[in-house]
Amino acid sequence: MYNVRVATGNFVCSATLDSISITLVGTEGESPKTVLDNWGVDFYVGAVSDYKVCCQRDLGEIVLLRLHKQIKLSLIPTSWYCSFITVTSPKGVAYHFPCYQWMEGRGSLELREGTGESFSGERKRNIFQRCPPYSVICTLDIFVNGFSTVEFLFAILEYVTEHWKEDAFFGYQFLNGLNPKMIRKCTRIPPNFPVTQEMVAKSLGDNTTLEKELKKGNIFIVDYQLLEDVPAGLINGRHQYIAAPLCLLYLSPRNHLMPLAIQLSQIPGPLSPIFLPSDAEWDWILAKTWVRNADFHAHQAVAHLLQTHLLAEVFAMAAIRQLPMCHPLYKLLIPHMRYTFHINTLARESLISKGGIFDLYTAVGYEGLVEVLQRGTRALTLTSLCLPDDLEARGVSSLPHYYYKEDGLKLWAAVESFVSGIIDLYYPNDCSVQEDCELQKWMEEVFEKGFLAQESSGISSSFTSVRELKKFLTMVIYTGSVQHSAVNSGQFDFGAWMPNFPSSMRKPPPSTKGTTNAENYKDTIPEINITCSILSTLWLLSAPTGDVRLGNYPEEHFTEEAPKKLIAAFQEELKRISREIEQRNKSLPNMGGPVHLGYKYLNPPEIENSVSI
């Protein structure tokens, strides 16, 4: 007599009235097909029920079970979400079968015992025999005309509205704002951005020169070449404008990152003046606003959409297609892919489609968005996706008050340690990686579909070593959790005050100085109805979902003790990092930084396990 415990999902619509049967398969035989039926309703929401399966002989080690679903009493079939099944043998040995997926209509589903197992010659069939392992679909209702008033209840938003014109805050946002990966060290002035010592002498002060500061490593640059000649769209029947600016910044003796010069095109000349802090007030404010507008497009299209949402979808789709449920990497990755398909489907319907939010209310429109995405995809590299390598490549590892960097490195190390522990359990050497054809198929699909087989990306179509595998999987999990939080969670904080993050510009970049005042500045930035539409979108995108936080695994895919211990250690490390971040944030007013704002976006309790919003 075998005891079978069956758990139904604990959310709406997970129950079923259909008939569920089970077949146990062991090393010594299999059981008869047995209907799971107790008195009353069996598979209600949250049900955990025990059933008996009778066999004439010992089945040996239980390695597989089959679930069978049949329509009951000719009623309309209902979908059923099975969380897990536990089988206990007559000898008291328990076998765990994680499921966490739907059964639709009538049919059968095979589940393997929960012990992680990389590829062996005996396992090749039924890789695709599973429904998407997701529960209730996340919803993203966009009420573009229903946003009435906004109360500035958040400290960061209040700060933005009061300090958006200040140079120190402008520089701070390149470190700890929505797009903290654009800035890089400048070792020589680019020929298409002819900034001279005379231009910046006043900003640098009397005791130094531009050349000296370049040699010291105190000059940084932000270049939006990605946006050059991107076609602009129409909003309310009016042509919009896009700039591809360059911005030079200086790390002052007080460790404040200050803008030195801004050029609003990639081509210097009489019609492309270099704007300076010493210019007329509104000339300088408008130049900075053009940079913030460029940052809006680079952030939304590349840093947010491409480098988190779309990449996470590639990793998830390849895993669903190529990795069976018993594969250890499926168990490792699937919690970090929760709701990713759903949110991206909704984004394609409401946000990035023709007639969607970005088409109607941003300067790039639909065609421009596609162009920016194509350029961003061609520029993708493994280095840019791995935080330690990216910081080194951009020359910003030593920048002070760079809280995105500080917190991100701690979290990268925590994820890397967790991933390394899991990999060491299942891949003892490089040969075990090379011989896992399911793993190699997953990577091949990621390379071809996600990175378009571009060798320039620095990504290979296969893994040759344990070290390569650990690094890549660390990047996959970090991208869908930590990096997404960094570029998503603060959108309302930094973008609700529209002049700080405008989605469009109604007039072309100024070709001369001395022509801007408060009135024509307001005529350049978006209209009120456009602002309200974008504002409501940013609110919805950055609102916390309260779903599953980083390091929490409510669906138990790993059933062995060793990976469970690694999960517990990962969770403890995240708690330690959280305490450090919270203490740092409390101490910021005493640390001499330019902006006394707590950086909260990489505090582990604020990070979701996956791209789910």
Coordinates of C-alpha atoms in Angstrom, one line a residue:
M1 CA 0.0 0.0 0.0
Y2 CA 1.5 3.3 -1.1
N3 CA 0.3 6.6 0.4
V4 CA 0.0 9.5 -2.1
R5 CA -0.3 13.1 -0.9
V6 CA -1.6 15.5 -3.6
A7 CA -1.4 19.3 -3.2
T8 CA -3.6 21.7 -5.3
G9 CA -2.6 25.3 -5.8
N10 CA -3.8 27.8 -3.3
F11 CA -5.0 30.5 -5.6
V12 CA -8.1 31.3 -7.5
C13 CA -9.1 28.9 -10.4
S14 CA -6.5 26.2 -9.4
A15 CA -9.3 23.7 -8.4
T16 CA -10.9 21.1 -10.6
L17 CA -14.0 18.9 -10.6
D18 CA -12.5 16.6 -13.2
S19 CA -11.4 13.0 -12.4
I20 CA -7.7 12.6 -11.5
S21 CA -5.9 9.2 -11.6
I22 CA -2.3 8.2 -10.9
T23 CA 0.1 5.5 -12.0
L24 CA 3.3 4.9 -10.0
V25 CA 6.3 3.7 -11.9
G26 CA 9.2 2.1 -10.0
T27 CA 12.4 0.2 -10.8
E28 CA 10.5 -3.1 -10.2
G29 CA 7.3 -2.4 -12.0
E30 CA 4.3 0.0 -12.0
S31 CA 1.0 0.3 -10.2
P32 CA -2.4 0.0 -11.7
K33 CA -4.0 3.2 -12.8
T34 CA -5.8 4.4 -9.6
V35 CA -8.5 7.1 -9.3
L36 CA -7.8 9.6 -6.6
D37 CA -11.2 9.9 -4.9
N38 CA -12.0 10.6 -1.3
W39 CA -15.4 11.5 0.2
G40 CA -16.6 14.9 -1.0
V41 CA -14.7 17.4 -3.2
D42 CA -11.1 16.4 -3.7
F43 CA -9.1 19.0 -5.6
Y44 CA -10.4 22.3 -4.1
V45 CA -8.2 25.4 -3.8
G46 CA -5.3 24.8 -1.4
A47 CA -6.3 21.1 -0.8
V48 CA -3.6 18.7 0.5
S49 CA -5.2 15.2 0.5
D50 CA -4.0 11.7 1.0
Y51 CA -4.9 8.7 -1.1
K52 CA -4.0 5.0 -1.1
V53 CA -2.6 3.1 -4.1
C54 CA -2.7 -0.7 -3.8
C55 CA -0.1 -2.8 -5.5
Q56 CA 0.4 -6.6 -5.5
R57 CA 4.2 -6.3 -5.1
D58 CA 6.9 -3.8 -4.2
L59 CA 7.6 -1.4 -7.0
G60 CA 11.1 -0.7 -5.9
E61 CA 12.4 2.8 -6.0
I62 CA 9.7 5.2 -7.3
V63 CA 11.2 7.1 -10.2
L64 CA 8.2 8.4 -12.1
L65 CA 4.5 8.9 -11.8
R66 CA 1.8 9.6 -14.3
L67 CA -1.2 11.9 -13.7
H68 CA -4.3 11.3 -15.8
K69 CA -7.1 13.9 -16.1
Q70 CA -10.5 13.0 -17.4
I71 CA -13.7 15.1 -17.8
K72 CA -16.1 14.0 -15.0
L73 CA -19.8 13.4 -15.6
S74 CA -19.6 15.1 -19.1
L75 CA -19.4 18.5 -17.4
I76 CA -17.4 21.3 -18.8
P77 CA -13.7 20.5 -18.1
T78 CA -11.8 22.7 -15.6
S79 CA -8.1 23.3 -15.5
W80 CA -6.2 22.0 -12.5
Y81 CA -3.0 23.4 -10.9
C82 CA -1.0 20.7 -9.1
S83 CA 1.6 22.0 -6.8
F84 CA 3.4 18.7 -5.7
I85 CA 2.8 15.1 -5.0
T86 CA 4.6 13.0 -2.3
V87 CA 4.6 9.2 -2.5
T88 CA 5.4 7.2 0.7
S89 CA 6.3 3.5 0.2
P90 CA 5.2 0.7 2.5
K91 CA 8.8 0.9 4.0
G92 CA 8.3 4.5 4.9
V93 CA 10.5 5.9 2.1
A94 CA 9.2 9.3 0.8
Y95 CA 9.5 10.3 -2.8
H96 CA 8.9 13.9 -3.8
F97 CA 7.5 15.0 -7.2
P98 CA 7.4 18.8 -7.7
C99 CA 4.8 19.8 -10.3
Y100 CA 3.8 23.4 -10.1
Q101 CA 1.9 23.4 -13.4
W102 CA -1.5 23.2 -15.0
M103 CA -3.3 20.3 -16.5
E104 CA -5.8 21.4 -19.1
G105 CA -8.8 19.5 -20.4
R106 CA -8.1 15.7 -20.6
G107 CA -4.7 14.1 -20.9
S108 CA -1.7 12.7 -19.0
L109 CA 1.4 14.2 -17.4
E110 CA 4.6 12.5 -16.4
L111 CA 6.5 13.7 -13.4
R112 CA 10.0 12.5 -12.4
E113 CA 11.1 12.2 -8.8
G114 CA 12.4 15.5 -7.5
T115 CA 16.1 14.7 -7.1
G116 CA 18.0 16.9 -9.5
E117 CA 19.3 14.9 -12.5
S118 CA 21.4 16.2 -15.3
F119 CA 21.2 14.5 -18.7
S120 CA 21.8 10.8 -19.1
G121 CA 21.3 8.5 -22.1
E122 CA 18.1 7.1 -20.6
R123 CA 16.3 10.4 -20.6
K124 CA 15.3 12.1 -23.7
R125 CA 11.6 11.9 -24.2
N126 CA 8.8 14.0 -22.9
I127 CA 10.8 17.2 -22.5
F128 CA 8.0 19.3 -23.8
Q129 CA 5.2 17.5 -22.0
R130 CA 4.2 20.2 -19.6
C131 CA 2.0 23.2 -19.5
P132 CA 3.5 26.6 -18.6
P133 CA 4.2 26.5 -14.9
Y134 CA 2.5 29.7 -14.0
S135 CA -0.6 30.5 -11.9
V136 CA -3.0 33.4 -12.1
I137 CA -2.0 35.8 -14.9
C138 CA -0.6 39.1 -13.6
T139 CA -2.7 42.0 -15.0
L140 CA -1.5 45.4 -16.1
D141 CA -4.4 47.7 -16.6
I142 CA -3.3 50.9 -18.1
F143 CA -5.7 53.7 -17.2
V144 CA -4.2 56.4 -19.4
N145 CA -6.9 59.0 -18.8
G146 CA -7.8 58.2 -15.3
F147 CA -4.9 59.7 -13.4
S148 CA -6.3 62.7 -11.6
T149 CA -4.1 64.0 -8.8
V150 CA -0.8 62.8 -7.4
E151 CA 0.1 63.3 -3.8
F152 CA 3.9 63.5 -3.4
L153 CA 4.1 61.0 -0.5
F154 CA 7.5 59.6 -1.3
A155 CA 10.7 61.1 -0.1
I156 CA 12.6 60.6 -3.4
L157 CA 9.8 62.1 -5.5
E158 CA 9.6 65.1 -3.2
Y159 CA 13.3 65.6 -3.5
V160 CA 13.2 65.4 -7.3
T161 CA 10.5 68.1 -7.5
E162 CA 12.6 70.4 -5.3
H163 CA 16.1 69.7 -6.7
W164 CA 15.7 68.7 -10.4
K165 CA 17.4 71.9 -11.6
E166 CA 20.5 71.3 -9.5
D167 CA 23.7 70.1 -11.2
A168 CA 24.7 67.8 -8.3
F169 CA 21.4 66.0 -8.5
F170 CA 21.7 65.8 -12.3
G171 CA 25.1 64.1 -11.9
Y172 CA 23.8 61.9 -9.1
Q173 CA 21.2 60.3 -11.3
F174 CA 23.9 58.8 -13.6
L175 CA 25.0 56.8 -10.5
N176 CA 21.9 56.0 -8.7
G177 CA 19.0 56.9 -10.9
L178 CA 17.0 54.8 -13.4
N179 CA 19.9 54.2 -15.8
P180 CA 23.1 53.7 -13.8
K181 CA 25.0 51.9 -16.6
M182 CA 25.5 54.8 -19.1
I183 CA 28.3 56.6 -17.4
R184 CA 31.9 55.7 -18.2
K185 CA 35.4 57.2 -17.6
C186 CA 36.7 59.6 -20.2
T187 CA 40.4 59.4 -20.8
R188 CA 40.4 61.7 -23.8
I189 CA 37.9 64.2 -25.2
P190 CA 36.2 62.7 -28.3
P191 CA 36.9 64.5 -31.5
N192 CA 33.1 65.0 -32.1
F193 CA 32.8 66.7 -28.7
P194 CA 35.4 69.5 -28.8
V195 CA 35.3 70.7 -25.2
T196 CA 38.2 73.0 -24.4
Q197 CA 39.9 74.1 -21.2
E198 CA 38.6 77.7 -21.6
M199 CA 35.0 76.3 -21.7
V200 CA 35.3 74.4 -18.4
A201 CA 37.9 76.5 -16.5
K202 CA 35.2 78.2 -14.3
S203 CA 33.6 74.8 -13.4
L204 CA 36.9 73.2 -12.6
G205 CA 38.3 76.0 -10.5
D206 CA 41.7 77.7 -10.4
N207 CA 44.0 74.9 -9.2
T208 CA 43.5 72.4 -12.0
T209 CA 42.9 71.9 -15.7
L210 CA 40.9 69.6 -17.9
E211 CA 44.0 67.8 -19.0
K212 CA 45.1 67.2 -15.4
E213 CA 41.7 65.9 -14.4
L214 CA 41.6 63.6 -17.4
K215 CA 44.9 62.1 -16.3
K216 CA 43.6 61.7 -12.7
G217 CA 40.6 59.8 -13.9
N218 CA 38.1 62.4 -12.7
I219 CA 36.4 63.1 -16.0
F220 CA 33.4 61.0 -17.1
I221 CA 31.2 60.9 -20.1
V222 CA 27.7 59.9 -21.1
D223 CA 27.1 59.3 -24.8
Y224 CA 23.7 58.7 -26.4
Q225 CA 25.0 57.9 -29.9
L226 CA 22.4 55.0 -29.8
L227 CA 19.7 57.6 -30.6
E228 CA 21.5 59.3 -33.5
D229 CA 19.1 59.7 -36.5
V230 CA 16.3 57.6 -34.8
P231 CA 13.1 58.6 -36.5
A232 CA 10.7 60.6 -34.3
G233 CA 7.0 60.1 -34.2
L234 CA 3.9 62.2 -33.9
I235 CA 2.0 63.0 -30.8
N236 CA -1.4 64.7 -31.1
G237 CA -0.6 65.2 -34.8
R238 CA 2.5 67.2 -33.9
H239 CA 6.0 66.2 -34.9
Q240 CA 8.3 65.3 -32.0
Y241 CA 12.1 65.6 -31.7
I242 CA 15.0 63.3 -30.5
A243 CA 18.5 64.3 -29.7
A244 CA 21.7 62.2 -29.3
P245 CA 23.6 64.3 -26.8
L246 CA 27.0 63.9 -25.2
C247 CA 27.5 65.0 -21.6
L248 CA 30.9 65.5 -19.9
L249 CA 31.0 65.3 -16.1
Y250 CA 33.6 66.0 -13.4
L251 CA 34.2 64.3 -10.1
S252 CA 34.9 67.3 -7.9
P253 CA 37.2 67.4 -4.8
R254 CA 34.0 67.0 -2.7
N255 CA 33.2 63.8 -4.6
H256 CA 30.2 65.4 -6.3
L257 CA 29.7 64.3 -9.9
M258 CA 29.0 67.6 -11.7
P259 CA 28.1 68.3 -15.4
L260 CA 30.8 70.3 -17.3
A261 CA 29.5 70.5 -20.8
I262 CA 26.6 69.2 -23.0
Q263 CA 26.4 68.9 -26.8
L264 CA 23.0 68.0 -28.1
S265 CA 24.1 66.2 -31.3
Q266 CA 26.9 63.9 -32.4
I267 CA 28.1 66.4 -35.0
P268 CA 29.8 69.5 -33.7
G269 CA 29.6 72.8 -35.4
P270 CA 28.0 76.3 -35.3
L271 CA 24.5 74.8 -35.2
S272 CA 25.4 72.5 -32.3
P273 CA 26.7 74.7 -29.5
I274 CA 28.3 73.2 -26.4
F275 CA 26.2 74.3 -23.4
L276 CA 27.9 75.1 -20.1
P277 CA 26.9 75.6 -16.5
S278 CA 28.0 79.3 -16.9
D279 CA 25.4 79.8 -19.7
A280 CA 22.0 81.6 -19.1
E281 CA 19.9 79.7 -16.6
W282 CA 17.2 78.4 -19.0
D283 CA 19.7 77.5 -21.7
W284 CA 21.5 75.2 -19.3
I285 CA 18.3 73.8 -17.8
L286 CA 17.0 73.0 -21.3
A287 CA 20.3 71.3 -22.3
K288 CA 20.1 69.1 -19.2
T289 CA 16.4 68.3 -20.0
W290 CA 17.4 67.1 -23.4
V291 CA 19.9 64.8 -21.8
R292 CA 17.2 63.5 -19.4
N293 CA 14.9 63.0 -22.4
A294 CA 17.6 61.0 -24.2
D295 CA 18.0 59.0 -21.0
F296 CA 14.3 58.3 -21.0
H297 CA 14.5 56.6 -24.4
A298 CA 17.8 54.7 -23.7
H299 CA 16.5 53.5 -20.3
Q300 CA 13.1 52.4 -21.4
A301 CA 14.1 50.7 -24.7
V302 CA 17.5 49.2 -23.8
A303 CA 18.3 49.2 -20.1
H304 CA 14.7 48.2 -19.1
L305 CA 12.9 46.5 -22.0
L306 CA 15.8 44.8 -23.9
Q307 CA 18.3 44.0 -21.2
T308 CA 15.9 42.7 -18.6
H309 CA 12.4 41.9 -19.9
L310 CA 13.3 40.5 -23.3
L311 CA 16.5 38.8 -22.2
A312 CA 14.7 37.1 -19.3
E313 CA 12.1 35.9 -21.8
V314 CA 14.8 34.3 -24.0
F315 CA 16.3 32.5 -21.0
A316 CA 12.9 31.3 -19.9
M317 CA 11.7 30.2 -23.3
A318 CA 14.8 28.2 -23.9
A319 CA 14.5 26.6 -20.5
I320 CA 10.9 25.6 -21.1
R321 CA 11.8 24.1 -24.5
Q322 CA 15.1 22.4 -23.7
L323 CA 15.3 21.5 -20.0
P324 CA 13.1 18.8 -18.5
M325 CA 11.6 19.4 -15.1
C326 CA 14.0 17.1 -13.3
H327 CA 17.1 18.9 -14.7
P328 CA 18.9 20.8 -11.9
L329 CA 19.1 23.9 -14.0
Y330 CA 15.4 23.9 -14.6
K331 CA 14.9 23.7 -10.9
L332 CA 17.4 26.5 -10.3
L333 CA 16.1 28.8 -13.0
I334 CA 12.3 28.4 -13.1
P335 CA 11.5 30.4 -9.9
H336 CA 13.4 33.3 -11.5
M337 CA 11.1 33.2 -14.6
R338 CA 7.8 33.5 -12.8
Y339 CA 5.3 35.6 -14.7
T340 CA 7.9 36.7 -17.2
F341 CA 5.9 35.4 -20.2
H342 CA 2.7 37.0 -18.9
I343 CA 4.1 40.5 -18.2
N344 CA 5.9 40.6 -21.6
T345 CA 2.7 39.5 -23.4
L346 CA 0.8 42.3 -21.7
A347 CA 3.6 44.7 -22.6
R348 CA 3.3 43.7 -26.3
E349 CA -0.4 44.3 -26.2
S350 CA -0.5 47.6 -24.2
L351 CA 2.9 49.3 -24.1
I352 CA 5.2 48.6 -27.0
S353 CA 2.7 47.7 -29.8
K354 CA 1.4 50.0 -32.5
G355 CA -1.2 52.2 -30.9
G356 CA 0.3 51.4 -27.5
I357 CA 1.6 53.7 -24.8
F358 CA 5.1 54.2 -26.3
D359 CA 3.7 54.7 -29.8
L360 CA 1.3 57.3 -28.6
Y361 CA 3.1 59.2 -25.9
T362 CA 6.9 59.0 -26.5
A363 CA 9.0 60.8 -29.1
V364 CA 10.4 57.6 -30.6
G365 CA 7.0 56.1 -31.4
Y366 CA 6.7 52.5 -32.6
E367 CA 9.1 52.7 -35.5
G368 CA 11.7 54.5 -33.4
L369 CA 11.4 52.0 -30.6
V370 CA 12.0 49.1 -33.0
E371 CA 15.1 50.9 -34.4
V372 CA 16.5 51.5 -30.9
L373 CA 15.9 47.9 -29.9
Q374 CA 17.7 46.7 -33.0
R375 CA 20.7 48.9 -32.3
G376 CA 20.7 47.8 -28.6
T377 CA 20.6 44.2 -29.6
R378 CA 23.6 44.6 -31.9
A379 CA 25.5 46.2 -29.1
L380 CA 24.7 43.5 -26.5
T381 CA 27.8 41.9 -24.9
L382 CA 28.3 39.4 -22.1
T383 CA 30.6 41.9 -20.4
S384 CA 27.8 44.5 -20.3
L385 CA 25.5 42.1 -18.6
C386 CA 27.9 40.9 -15.9
L387 CA 28.2 43.7 -13.3
P388 CA 31.8 43.2 -12.2
D389 CA 33.0 43.1 -15.8
D390 CA 30.8 46.0 -16.8
L391 CA 32.0 48.3 -14.0
E392 CA 35.6 47.5 -15.0
A393 CA 35.0 48.1 -18.7
R394 CA 33.4 51.4 -18.0
G395 CA 36.2 52.5 -15.7
V396 CA 33.8 53.3 -12.8
S397 CA 34.7 50.8 -10.2
S398 CA 36.1 53.4 -7.8
L399 CA 33.4 56.1 -8.2
P400 CA 32.2 57.2 -4.8
H401 CA 28.6 57.4 -3.7
Y402 CA 27.7 54.9 -6.4
Y403 CA 25.3 52.9 -4.4
Y404 CA 24.0 50.9 -7.4
K405 CA 27.5 49.6 -7.8
E406 CA 28.1 48.9 -4.1
D407 CA 24.8 47.1 -3.5
G408 CA 24.9 45.4 -6.9
L409 CA 28.4 43.9 -6.3
K410 CA 27.2 42.4 -2.9
L411 CA 24.2 40.9 -4.6
W412 CA 26.2 39.6 -7.5
A413 CA 28.5 37.8 -5.1
A414 CA 25.6 36.4 -3.2
V415 CA 23.9 35.1 -6.3
E416 CA 27.2 33.8 -7.6
S417 CA 27.9 31.9 -4.4
F418 CA 24.5 30.3 -4.4
V419 CA 24.7 29.3 -8.1
S420 CA 28.2 27.9 -7.6
G421 CA 27.0 25.7 -4.8
I422 CA 24.2 24.3 -6.8
I423 CA 26.4 23.7 -9.8
D424 CA 29.0 21.9 -7.8
L425 CA 26.4 19.4 -6.6
Y426 CA 25.6 18.3 -10.1
Y427 CA 28.6 19.1 -12.3
P428 CA 31.9 17.7 -10.7
N429 CA 34.1 18.7 -13.7
D430 CA 34.2 20.3 -17.1
C431 CA 33.4 17.0 -18.9
S432 CA 30.1 16.8 -17.1
V433 CA 29.2 20.2 -18.4
Q434 CA 30.3 19.4 -22.0
E435 CA 28.4 16.1 -22.0
D436 CA 25.1 17.5 -20.8
C437 CA 23.3 17.8 -24.2
E438 CA 20.2 19.3 -22.7
L439 CA 22.3 22.1 -21.1
Q440 CA 24.1 22.6 -24.4
K441 CA 20.8 22.8 -26.3
W442 CA 19.6 25.4 -23.9
M443 CA 22.7 27.5 -24.4
E444 CA 22.6 27.1 -28.2
E445 CA 19.0 28.4 -28.3
V446 CA 19.9 31.3 -26.0
F447 CA 22.8 32.2 -28.3
E448 CA 20.8 31.9 -31.5
K449 CA 17.5 33.4 -30.5
G450 CA 18.6 35.9 -27.8
F451 CA 21.9 37.1 -29.2
L452 CA 21.2 36.4 -32.8
A453 CA 24.3 34.2 -33.1
Q454 CA 26.5 37.3 -32.9
E455 CA 30.0 36.3 -32.0
S456 CA 30.7 40.0 -31.2
S457 CA 28.6 39.5 -28.1
G458 CA 31.3 37.5 -26.4
I459 CA 28.8 34.7 -25.8
S460 CA 29.4 31.2 -27.1
S461 CA 26.8 28.7 -28.4
S462 CA 28.0 26.1 -25.9
F463 CA 29.6 25.7 -22.4
T464 CA 33.0 24.2 -22.1
S465 CA 33.7 24.5 -18.4
V466 CA 32.1 24.7 -15.0
R467 CA 33.4 28.2 -14.6
E468 CA 31.7 29.5 -17.7
L469 CA 28.4 27.9 -16.6
K470 CA 28.5 29.4 -13.1
K471 CA 29.2 32.9 -14.5
F472 CA 26.4 32.7 -17.1
L473 CA 23.8 31.4 -14.7
T474 CA 24.7 34.1 -12.2
M475 CA 24.1 36.7 -14.9
V476 CA 20.8 35.1 -15.9
I477 CA 19.4 35.2 -12.3
Y478 CA 20.9 38.6 -11.6
T479 CA 19.4 40.1 -14.8
G480 CA 15.9 38.9 -14.0
S481 CA 15.9 40.0 -10.4
V482 CA 18.5 42.5 -9.2
Q483 CA 19.1 44.4 -12.5
H484 CA 15.4 44.6 -13.2
S485 CA 14.8 46.1 -9.8
A486 CA 17.5 48.7 -10.4
V487 CA 16.0 49.9 -13.6
N488 CA 12.3 49.4 -12.9
S489 CA 11.4 50.1 -9.3
G490 CA 12.3 53.8 -9.2
Q491 CA 10.5 54.9 -12.4
F492 CA 7.7 56.8 -10.5
D493 CA 10.2 58.3 -8.0
F494 CA 12.4 59.8 -10.7
G495 CA 9.9 60.1 -13.5
A496 CA 6.7 61.5 -11.9
W497 CA 8.2 65.0 -12.0
M498 CA 8.0 65.2 -15.8
P499 CA 10.8 67.8 -16.5
N500 CA 13.2 65.3 -14.9
F501 CA 12.3 62.5 -17.2
P502 CA 10.4 63.8 -20.2
S503 CA 9.0 61.2 -22.7
S504 CA 9.0 63.6 -25.6
M505 CA 10.2 67.1 -26.8
R506 CA 7.9 69.2 -29.0
K507 CA 10.6 71.6 -30.4
P508 CA 14.0 70.8 -31.9
P509 CA 17.2 71.1 -29.9
P510 CA 18.4 74.7 -29.8
S511 CA 21.0 75.6 -32.4
T512 CA 22.0 78.9 -30.6
K513 CA 22.4 80.1 -27.1
G514 CA 20.4 82.8 -25.4
T515 CA 17.0 81.9 -26.9
T516 CA 15.4 79.9 -24.1
N517 CA 13.2 81.3 -21.3
A518 CA 10.7 79.7 -19.0
E519 CA 7.8 80.1 -21.5
N520 CA 9.4 78.4 -24.5
Y521 CA 10.9 75.8 -22.1
K522 CA 7.3 74.8 -21.2
D523 CA 6.4 74.8 -24.9
T524 CA 9.2 72.3 -25.5
I525 CA 8.4 69.7 -22.8
P526 CA 5.4 67.4 -23.1
E527 CA 1.8 68.6 -22.8
I528 CA -0.3 67.9 -19.7
N529 CA -2.3 65.1 -21.2
I530 CA 0.9 63.3 -22.4
T531 CA 2.4 63.8 -19.0
C532 CA -0.6 62.3 -17.2
S533 CA -0.6 59.3 -19.5
I534 CA 3.1 58.6 -19.0
L535 CA 2.8 59.3 -15.2
S536 CA 0.0 56.7 -14.8
T537 CA 2.1 54.1 -16.7
L538 CA 5.2 54.8 -14.6
W539 CA 3.1 54.4 -11.5
L540 CA 1.8 51.0 -12.6
L541 CA 5.2 49.7 -13.8
S542 CA 7.1 50.6 -10.6
A543 CA 4.3 49.7 -8.1
P544 CA 5.5 46.7 -6.0
T545 CA 3.5 43.5 -6.8
G546 CA 4.1 41.8 -3.4
D547 CA 4.8 38.6 -5.2
V548 CA 7.9 36.5 -4.5
R549 CA 11.0 38.3 -3.2
L550 CA 14.6 37.4 -4.1
G551 CA 15.8 34.2 -2.5
N552 CA 12.3 33.0 -1.6
Y553 CA 11.2 29.7 -3.2
P554 CA 7.6 28.8 -2.1
E555 CA 7.5 26.2 -4.9
E556 CA 9.9 23.5 -3.8
H557 CA 11.6 22.2 -6.9
F558 CA 14.7 21.0 -5.1
T559 CA 13.8 18.2 -2.7
E560 CA 17.3 17.1 -1.6
E561 CA 18.8 18.4 1.6
A562 CA 22.0 19.8 0.0
P563 CA 20.4 22.3 -2.3
K564 CA 17.9 23.2 0.5
K565 CA 20.9 24.1 2.7
L566 CA 22.3 26.3 0.0
I567 CA 19.0 28.1 -0.4
A568 CA 18.9 28.7 3.4
A569 CA 22.4 30.1 3.2
F570 CA 21.5 32.3 0.3
Q571 CA 18.6 33.7 2.2
E572 CA 20.7 34.5 5.3
E573 CA 23.3 36.3 3.1
L574 CA 20.5 38.4 1.6
K575 CA 19.3 39.3 5.1
R576 CA 22.8 40.4 6.0
I577 CA 23.1 42.5 2.9
S578 CA 19.7 44.1 3.6
R579 CA 20.9 45.1 7.1
E580 CA 24.0 46.7 5.7
I581 CA 22.0 48.6 3.1
E582 CA 19.5 49.9 5.6
Q583 CA 22.2 51.0 8.0
R584 CA 24.1 52.8 5.1
N585 CA 20.9 54.6 4.1
K586 CA 20.3 55.8 7.6
S587 CA 23.9 57.2 7.7
L588 CA 23.8 59.0 4.3
P589 CA 23.3 62.5 5.7
N590 CA 26.6 62.1 7.6
M591 CA 28.6 60.7 4.7
G592 CA 29.2 63.9 2.7
G593 CA 27.4 62.8 -0.5
P594 CA 25.8 65.3 -2.9
V595 CA 22.3 63.9 -2.4
H596 CA 21.1 62.5 1.0
L597 CA 18.7 60.0 -0.5
G598 CA 18.6 56.4 0.6
Y599 CA 19.2 54.0 -2.3
K600 CA 16.5 51.4 -1.7
Y601 CA 16.1 49.7 -5.1
L602 CA 18.7 46.9 -4.4
N603 CA 17.6 46.2 -0.9
P604 CA 16.8 42.4 -1.1
P605 CA 13.2 42.8 0.3
E606 CA 12.5 45.3 -2.5
I607 CA 13.7 42.9 -5.2
E608 CA 11.5 40.4 -6.9
N609 CA 12.7 36.9 -7.9
S610 CA 11.8 37.5 -11.5
V611 CA 10.7 40.0 -14.1
S612 CA 7.1 40.0 -13.1
I613 CA 6.0 43.7 -13.6

